[in-house]
Amino acid sequence: MGLYGSQELTGKERTFAPDELIVTKTDLSGKLTYVNRTFLKISDYDEDECLGVQHNVIRHPEMPRAVFELFWRTIQAGEEIFAFVNNRSKNGDNYWVLAHVTPSRDLSGNIVGYHSNRRVPERTILEERIKPLYAELLSIERSAQSPKEGLEASLKTVLGMLKNSNATFNQFMFSLGI
């Protein structure tokens, strides 16, 4: 199975209780420095398998790269971000979360890492708004000549949607009723 778990997707969705939070912390490069028990339970990893490993160990291949590009741009600029994310557990199951990611700062205000709280997403929003949007973005990414061109085209689509809505990505998320 290897460090990054099963390369096969099971098509089975996992979930966790509405009163549970998944909490992780990473360094500036995205390597996990802290994971809570809920993360370990739903991802099916042991703590020693994921500490020091890139957070994208749980990246689901059906997650649009443009969303992660927006994540990184936002948190590296020192701002928080909210987004729906489809993750992959070690055995290939998936689980959806509503993620809230913030920069962690030292006493001088310098960004030293990132902190993420994730909760169970509202199913209606996920099914009616997020899954269709992400499917469209994935289609754009996969139909491009190269991964780079796919990311650029998908990101352009998201940024155009936000411009037309006169909203930031976070404002768009809040407009969905998260």
PDB file of C-alpha atoms in Angstrom:
ATOM      1  CA  MET A   1       0.000   0.000   0.000  1.00  0.00           C
ATOM      2  CA  GLY A   2       2.892   2.399   0.598  1.00  0.00           C
ATOM      3  CA  LEU A   3       3.190   5.692   2.431  1.00  0.00           C
ATOM      4  CA  TYR A   4       0.534   7.429   0.391  1.00  0.00           C
ATOM      5  CA  GLY A   5      -2.015   4.688   0.911  1.00  0.00           C
ATOM      6  CA  SER A   6      -4.003   2.951  -1.744  1.00  0.00           C
ATOM      7  CA  GLN A   7      -3.763   4.399  -5.224  1.00  0.00           C
ATOM      8  CA  GLU A   8      -7.135   2.751  -5.879  1.00  0.00           C
ATOM      9  CA  LEU A   9     -10.293   4.616  -4.992  1.00  0.00           C
ATOM     10  CA  THR A  10     -12.950   2.531  -3.273  1.00  0.00           C
ATOM     11  CA  GLY A  11     -15.908   4.771  -4.057  1.00  0.00           C
ATOM     12  CA  LYS A  12     -16.897   4.475  -0.401  1.00  0.00           C
ATOM     13  CA  GLU A  13     -17.439   7.687   1.536  1.00  0.00           C
ATOM     14  CA  ARG A  14     -16.502   7.985   5.181  1.00  0.00           C
ATOM     15  CA  THR A  15     -17.865  10.558   7.571  1.00  0.00           C
ATOM     16  CA  PHE A  16     -17.421  11.695  11.137  1.00  0.00           C
ATOM     17  CA  ALA A  17     -19.753  13.101  13.746  1.00  0.00           C
ATOM     18  CA  PRO A  18     -21.014  16.677  13.416  1.00  0.00           C
ATOM     19  CA  ASP A  19     -19.586  17.498  16.854  1.00  0.00           C
ATOM     20  CA  GLU A  20     -16.094  16.277  15.906  1.00  0.00           C
ATOM     21  CA  LEU A  21     -13.355  18.444  14.410  1.00  0.00           C
ATOM     22  CA  ILE A  22     -10.388  17.323  12.373  1.00  0.00           C
ATOM     23  CA  VAL A  23      -7.383  19.402  13.407  1.00  0.00           C
ATOM     24  CA  THR A  24      -3.997  19.503  11.744  1.00  0.00           C
ATOM     25  CA  LYS A  25      -1.008  21.818  11.785  1.00  0.00           C
ATOM     26  CA  THR A  26       1.719  22.087   9.174  1.00  0.00           C
ATOM     27  CA  ASP A  27       4.997  23.871   8.721  1.00  0.00           C
ATOM     28  CA  LEU A  28       5.451  26.473   5.994  1.00  0.00           C
ATOM     29  CA  SER A  29       6.038  23.820   3.338  1.00  0.00           C
ATOM     30  CA  GLY A  30       2.861  21.904   4.202  1.00  0.00           C
ATOM     31  CA  LYS A  31       4.438  19.063   6.187  1.00  0.00           C
ATOM     32  CA  LEU A  32       2.242  17.811   9.017  1.00  0.00           C
ATOM     33  CA  THR A  33       3.474  18.758  12.489  1.00  0.00           C
ATOM     34  CA  TYR A  34       0.305  17.882  14.436  1.00  0.00           C
ATOM     35  CA  VAL A  35      -2.735  15.677  13.821  1.00  0.00           C
ATOM     36  CA  ASN A  36      -5.609  14.969  16.194  1.00  0.00           C
ATOM     37  CA  ARG A  37      -7.349  11.658  16.878  1.00  0.00           C
ATOM     38  CA  THR A  38     -10.270  12.469  14.580  1.00  0.00           C
ATOM     39  CA  PHE A  39      -7.844  13.006  11.687  1.00  0.00           C
ATOM     40  CA  LEU A  40      -6.146   9.693  12.438  1.00  0.00           C
ATOM     41  CA  LYS A  41      -9.468   7.864  12.690  1.00  0.00           C
ATOM     42  CA  ILE A  42     -10.953   9.143   9.437  1.00  0.00           C
ATOM     43  CA  SER A  43      -7.746   9.127   7.388  1.00  0.00           C
ATOM     44  CA  ASP A  44      -6.773   5.662   8.658  1.00  0.00           C
ATOM     45  CA  TYR A  45      -3.157   6.734   9.186  1.00  0.00           C
ATOM     46  CA  ASP A  46      -1.083   6.274  12.321  1.00  0.00           C
ATOM     47  CA  GLU A  47       0.546   9.372  13.766  1.00  0.00           C
ATOM     48  CA  ASP A  48       4.066   8.161  12.940  1.00  0.00           C
ATOM     49  CA  GLU A  49       3.022   7.621   9.299  1.00  0.00           C
ATOM     50  CA  CYS A  50       2.003  11.216   8.740  1.00  0.00           C
ATOM     51  CA  LEU A  51       4.027  13.544  10.964  1.00  0.00           C
ATOM     52  CA  GLY A  52       6.725  15.134   8.820  1.00  0.00           C
ATOM     53  CA  VAL A  53       4.867  14.124   5.641  1.00  0.00           C
ATOM     54  CA  GLN A  54       3.235  16.551   3.202  1.00  0.00           C
ATOM     55  CA  HIS A  55      -0.405  17.250   4.068  1.00  0.00           C
ATOM     56  CA  ASN A  56      -1.297  16.240   0.517  1.00  0.00           C
ATOM     57  CA  VAL A  57      -0.902  12.625   1.646  1.00  0.00           C
ATOM     58  CA  ILE A  58      -4.725  12.793   1.892  1.00  0.00           C
ATOM     59  CA  ARG A  59      -5.262  14.626  -1.412  1.00  0.00           C
ATOM     60  CA  HIS A  60      -8.066  13.063  -3.415  1.00  0.00           C
ATOM     61  CA  PRO A  61      -7.402  12.928  -7.184  1.00  0.00           C
ATOM     62  CA  GLU A  62     -10.920  14.216  -7.893  1.00  0.00           C
ATOM     63  CA  MET A  63     -10.204  17.484  -6.091  1.00  0.00           C
ATOM     64  CA  PRO A  64      -9.606  20.442  -8.445  1.00  0.00           C
ATOM     65  CA  ARG A  65      -6.065  21.766  -8.296  1.00  0.00           C
ATOM     66  CA  ALA A  66      -7.396  25.324  -8.660  1.00  0.00           C
ATOM     67  CA  VAL A  67      -8.959  25.117  -5.193  1.00  0.00           C
ATOM     68  CA  PHE A  68      -5.590  24.215  -3.663  1.00  0.00           C
ATOM     69  CA  GLU A  69      -3.932  27.012  -5.612  1.00  0.00           C
ATOM     70  CA  LEU A  70      -6.417  29.436  -4.040  1.00  0.00           C
ATOM     71  CA  PHE A  71      -5.744  27.868  -0.630  1.00  0.00           C
ATOM     72  CA  TRP A  72      -2.007  28.441  -0.904  1.00  0.00           C
ATOM     73  CA  ARG A  73      -2.276  31.949  -2.342  1.00  0.00           C
ATOM     74  CA  THR A  74      -4.622  32.961   0.454  1.00  0.00           C
ATOM     75  CA  ILE A  75      -2.804  31.501   3.446  1.00  0.00           C
ATOM     76  CA  GLN A  76       0.630  32.513   2.213  1.00  0.00           C
ATOM     77  CA  ALA A  77      -0.744  36.073   1.996  1.00  0.00           C
ATOM     78  CA  GLY A  78      -1.534  35.796   5.706  1.00  0.00           C
ATOM     79  CA  GLU A  79      -5.288  35.380   5.332  1.00  0.00           C
ATOM     80  CA  GLU A  80      -7.689  32.635   6.389  1.00  0.00           C
ATOM     81  CA  ILE A  81      -9.683  30.549   3.926  1.00  0.00           C
ATOM     82  CA  PHE A  82     -12.794  28.386   4.049  1.00  0.00           C
ATOM     83  CA  ALA A  83     -13.370  25.676   1.439  1.00  0.00           C
ATOM     84  CA  PHE A  84     -15.000  22.333   0.848  1.00  0.00           C
ATOM     85  CA  VAL A  85     -12.405  19.607   0.330  1.00  0.00           C
ATOM     86  CA  ASN A  86     -12.672  16.011  -0.742  1.00  0.00           C
ATOM     87  CA  ASN A  87      -9.941  13.967   0.978  1.00  0.00           C
ATOM     88  CA  ARG A  88      -8.736  10.397   0.547  1.00  0.00           C
ATOM     89  CA  SER A  89      -8.123   8.001   3.419  1.00  0.00           C
ATOM     90  CA  LYS A  90      -5.250   5.539   3.390  1.00  0.00           C
ATOM     91  CA  ASN A  91      -7.351   2.694   1.956  1.00  0.00           C
ATOM     92  CA  GLY A  92      -8.849   4.782  -0.870  1.00  0.00           C
ATOM     93  CA  ASP A  93     -12.145   5.786   0.782  1.00  0.00           C
ATOM     94  CA  ASN A  94     -13.017   9.478   0.558  1.00  0.00           C
ATOM     95  CA  TYR A  95     -14.388  12.002   3.030  1.00  0.00           C
ATOM     96  CA  TRP A  96     -15.671  15.532   2.512  1.00  0.00           C
ATOM     97  CA  VAL A  97     -14.863  18.350   4.909  1.00  0.00           C
ATOM     98  CA  LEU A  98     -15.466  22.048   5.279  1.00  0.00           C
ATOM     99  CA  ALA A  99     -11.959  23.309   5.978  1.00  0.00           C
ATOM    100  CA  HIS A 100     -10.968  26.509   7.747  1.00  0.00           C
ATOM    101  CA  VAL A 101      -7.233  27.149   7.334  1.00  0.00           C
ATOM    102  CA  THR A 102      -5.349  29.973   9.026  1.00  0.00           C
ATOM    103  CA  PRO A 103      -1.710  30.983   9.188  1.00  0.00           C
ATOM    104  CA  SER A 104       0.030  30.346  12.521  1.00  0.00           C
ATOM    105  CA  ARG A 105       2.251  33.205  13.668  1.00  0.00           C
ATOM    106  CA  ASP A 106       5.121  33.634  16.076  1.00  0.00           C
ATOM    107  CA  LEU A 107       5.294  36.441  18.653  1.00  0.00           C
ATOM    108  CA  SER A 108       6.688  38.815  16.014  1.00  0.00           C
ATOM    109  CA  GLY A 109       3.781  38.154  13.661  1.00  0.00           C
ATOM    110  CA  ASN A 110       5.739  36.049  11.197  1.00  0.00           C
ATOM    111  CA  ILE A 111       3.910  33.127   9.593  1.00  0.00           C
ATOM    112  CA  VAL A 112       5.503  29.929  10.913  1.00  0.00           C
ATOM    113  CA  GLY A 113       2.969  27.352   9.700  1.00  0.00           C
ATOM    114  CA  TYR A 114      -0.694  26.702   9.131  1.00  0.00           C
ATOM    115  CA  HIS A 115      -3.565  25.475  11.281  1.00  0.00           C
ATOM    116  CA  SER A 116      -6.625  23.720   9.880  1.00  0.00           C
ATOM    117  CA  ASN A 117      -9.942  22.862  11.504  1.00  0.00           C
ATOM    118  CA  ARG A 118     -12.295  20.741   9.444  1.00  0.00           C
ATOM    119  CA  ARG A 119     -15.863  19.799  10.139  1.00  0.00           C
ATOM    120  CA  VAL A 120     -18.608  17.805   8.481  1.00  0.00           C
ATOM    121  CA  PRO A 121     -19.981  19.850   5.576  1.00  0.00           C
ATOM    122  CA  GLU A 122     -23.632  20.678   5.006  1.00  0.00           C
ATOM    123  CA  ARG A 123     -24.783  17.959   2.557  1.00  0.00           C
ATOM    124  CA  THR A 124     -27.247  20.117   0.637  1.00  0.00           C
ATOM    125  CA  ILE A 125     -24.578  22.733  -0.152  1.00  0.00           C
ATOM    126  CA  LEU A 126     -22.100  20.016  -1.023  1.00  0.00           C
ATOM    127  CA  GLU A 127     -24.444  18.154  -3.375  1.00  0.00           C
ATOM    128  CA  GLU A 128     -26.142  21.127  -5.031  1.00  0.00           C
ATOM    129  CA  ARG A 129     -23.319  23.660  -5.333  1.00  0.00           C
ATOM    130  CA  ILE A 130     -19.867  22.288  -4.590  1.00  0.00           C
ATOM    131  CA  LYS A 131     -19.826  18.929  -6.359  1.00  0.00           C
ATOM    132  CA  PRO A 132     -21.119  20.406  -9.663  1.00  0.00           C
ATOM    133  CA  LEU A 133     -18.616  23.278  -9.459  1.00  0.00           C
ATOM    134  CA  TYR A 134     -15.711  20.948  -8.670  1.00  0.00           C
ATOM    135  CA  ALA A 135     -16.760  18.562 -11.467  1.00  0.00           C
ATOM    136  CA  GLU A 136     -16.677  21.495 -13.908  1.00  0.00           C
ATOM    137  CA  LEU A 137     -13.241  22.585 -12.682  1.00  0.00           C
ATOM    138  CA  LEU A 138     -11.895  19.028 -12.907  1.00  0.00           C
ATOM    139  CA  SER A 139     -13.218  18.697 -16.445  1.00  0.00           C
ATOM    140  CA  ILE A 140     -11.433  21.911 -17.421  1.00  0.00           C
ATOM    141  CA  GLU A 141      -8.199  20.733 -15.782  1.00  0.00           C
ATOM    142  CA  ARG A 142      -8.291  17.305 -17.413  1.00  0.00           C
ATOM    143  CA  SER A 143      -9.163  18.545 -20.903  1.00  0.00           C
ATOM    144  CA  ALA A 144      -6.137  20.853 -21.136  1.00  0.00           C
ATOM    145  CA  GLN A 145      -2.965  20.054 -23.042  1.00  0.00           C
ATOM    146  CA  SER A 146      -0.873  19.972 -19.860  1.00  0.00           C
ATOM    147  CA  PRO A 147      -1.394  20.018 -16.083  1.00  0.00           C
ATOM    148  CA  LYS A 148      -0.094  23.593 -15.980  1.00  0.00           C
ATOM    149  CA  GLU A 149      -2.541  24.755 -18.656  1.00  0.00           C
ATOM    150  CA  GLY A 150      -5.336  22.874 -16.891  1.00  0.00           C
ATOM    151  CA  LEU A 151      -4.599  24.595 -13.599  1.00  0.00           C
ATOM    152  CA  GLU A 152      -4.445  28.009 -15.279  1.00  0.00           C
ATOM    153  CA  ALA A 153      -7.759  27.468 -17.103  1.00  0.00           C
ATOM    154  CA  SER A 154      -9.513  26.125 -14.014  1.00  0.00           C
ATOM    155  CA  LEU A 155      -8.204  28.959 -11.850  1.00  0.00           C
ATOM    156  CA  LYS A 156      -9.305  31.476 -14.494  1.00  0.00           C
ATOM    157  CA  THR A 157     -12.803  29.967 -14.327  1.00  0.00           C
ATOM    158  CA  VAL A 158     -12.954  30.301 -10.532  1.00  0.00           C
ATOM    159  CA  LEU A 159     -11.566  33.830 -10.542  1.00  0.00           C
ATOM    160  CA  GLY A 160     -14.032  34.809 -13.290  1.00  0.00           C
ATOM    161  CA  MET A 161     -16.916  33.376 -11.273  1.00  0.00           C
ATOM    162  CA  LEU A 162     -15.782  35.359  -8.227  1.00  0.00           C
ATOM    163  CA  LYS A 163     -15.386  38.541 -10.275  1.00  0.00           C
ATOM    164  CA  ASN A 164     -18.885  38.119 -11.739  1.00  0.00           C
ATOM    165  CA  SER A 165     -20.228  37.616  -8.211  1.00  0.00           C
ATOM    166  CA  ASN A 166     -18.175  40.552  -6.925  1.00  0.00           C
ATOM    167  CA  ALA A 167     -16.959  38.286  -4.128  1.00  0.00           C
ATOM    168  CA  THR A 168     -13.820  36.814  -2.670  1.00  0.00           C
ATOM    169  CA  PHE A 169     -13.590  33.032  -2.362  1.00  0.00           C
ATOM    170  CA  ASN A 170     -14.480  33.256   1.334  1.00  0.00           C
ATOM    171  CA  GLN A 171     -17.445  35.516   0.581  1.00  0.00           C
ATOM    172  CA  PHE A 172     -18.602  32.981  -2.001  1.00  0.00           C
ATOM    173  CA  MET A 173     -18.338  30.206   0.614  1.00  0.00           C
ATOM    174  CA  PHE A 174     -20.338  32.251   3.137  1.00  0.00           C
ATOM    175  CA  SER A 175     -22.968  33.051   0.499  1.00  0.00           C
ATOM    176  CA  LEU A 176     -23.642  29.304   0.329  1.00  0.00           C
ATOM    177  CA  GLY A 177     -24.686  29.347   3.975  1.00  0.00           C
ATOM    178  CA  ILE A 178     -21.730  27.590   5.580  1.00  0.00           C
TER     179      ILE A 178
END
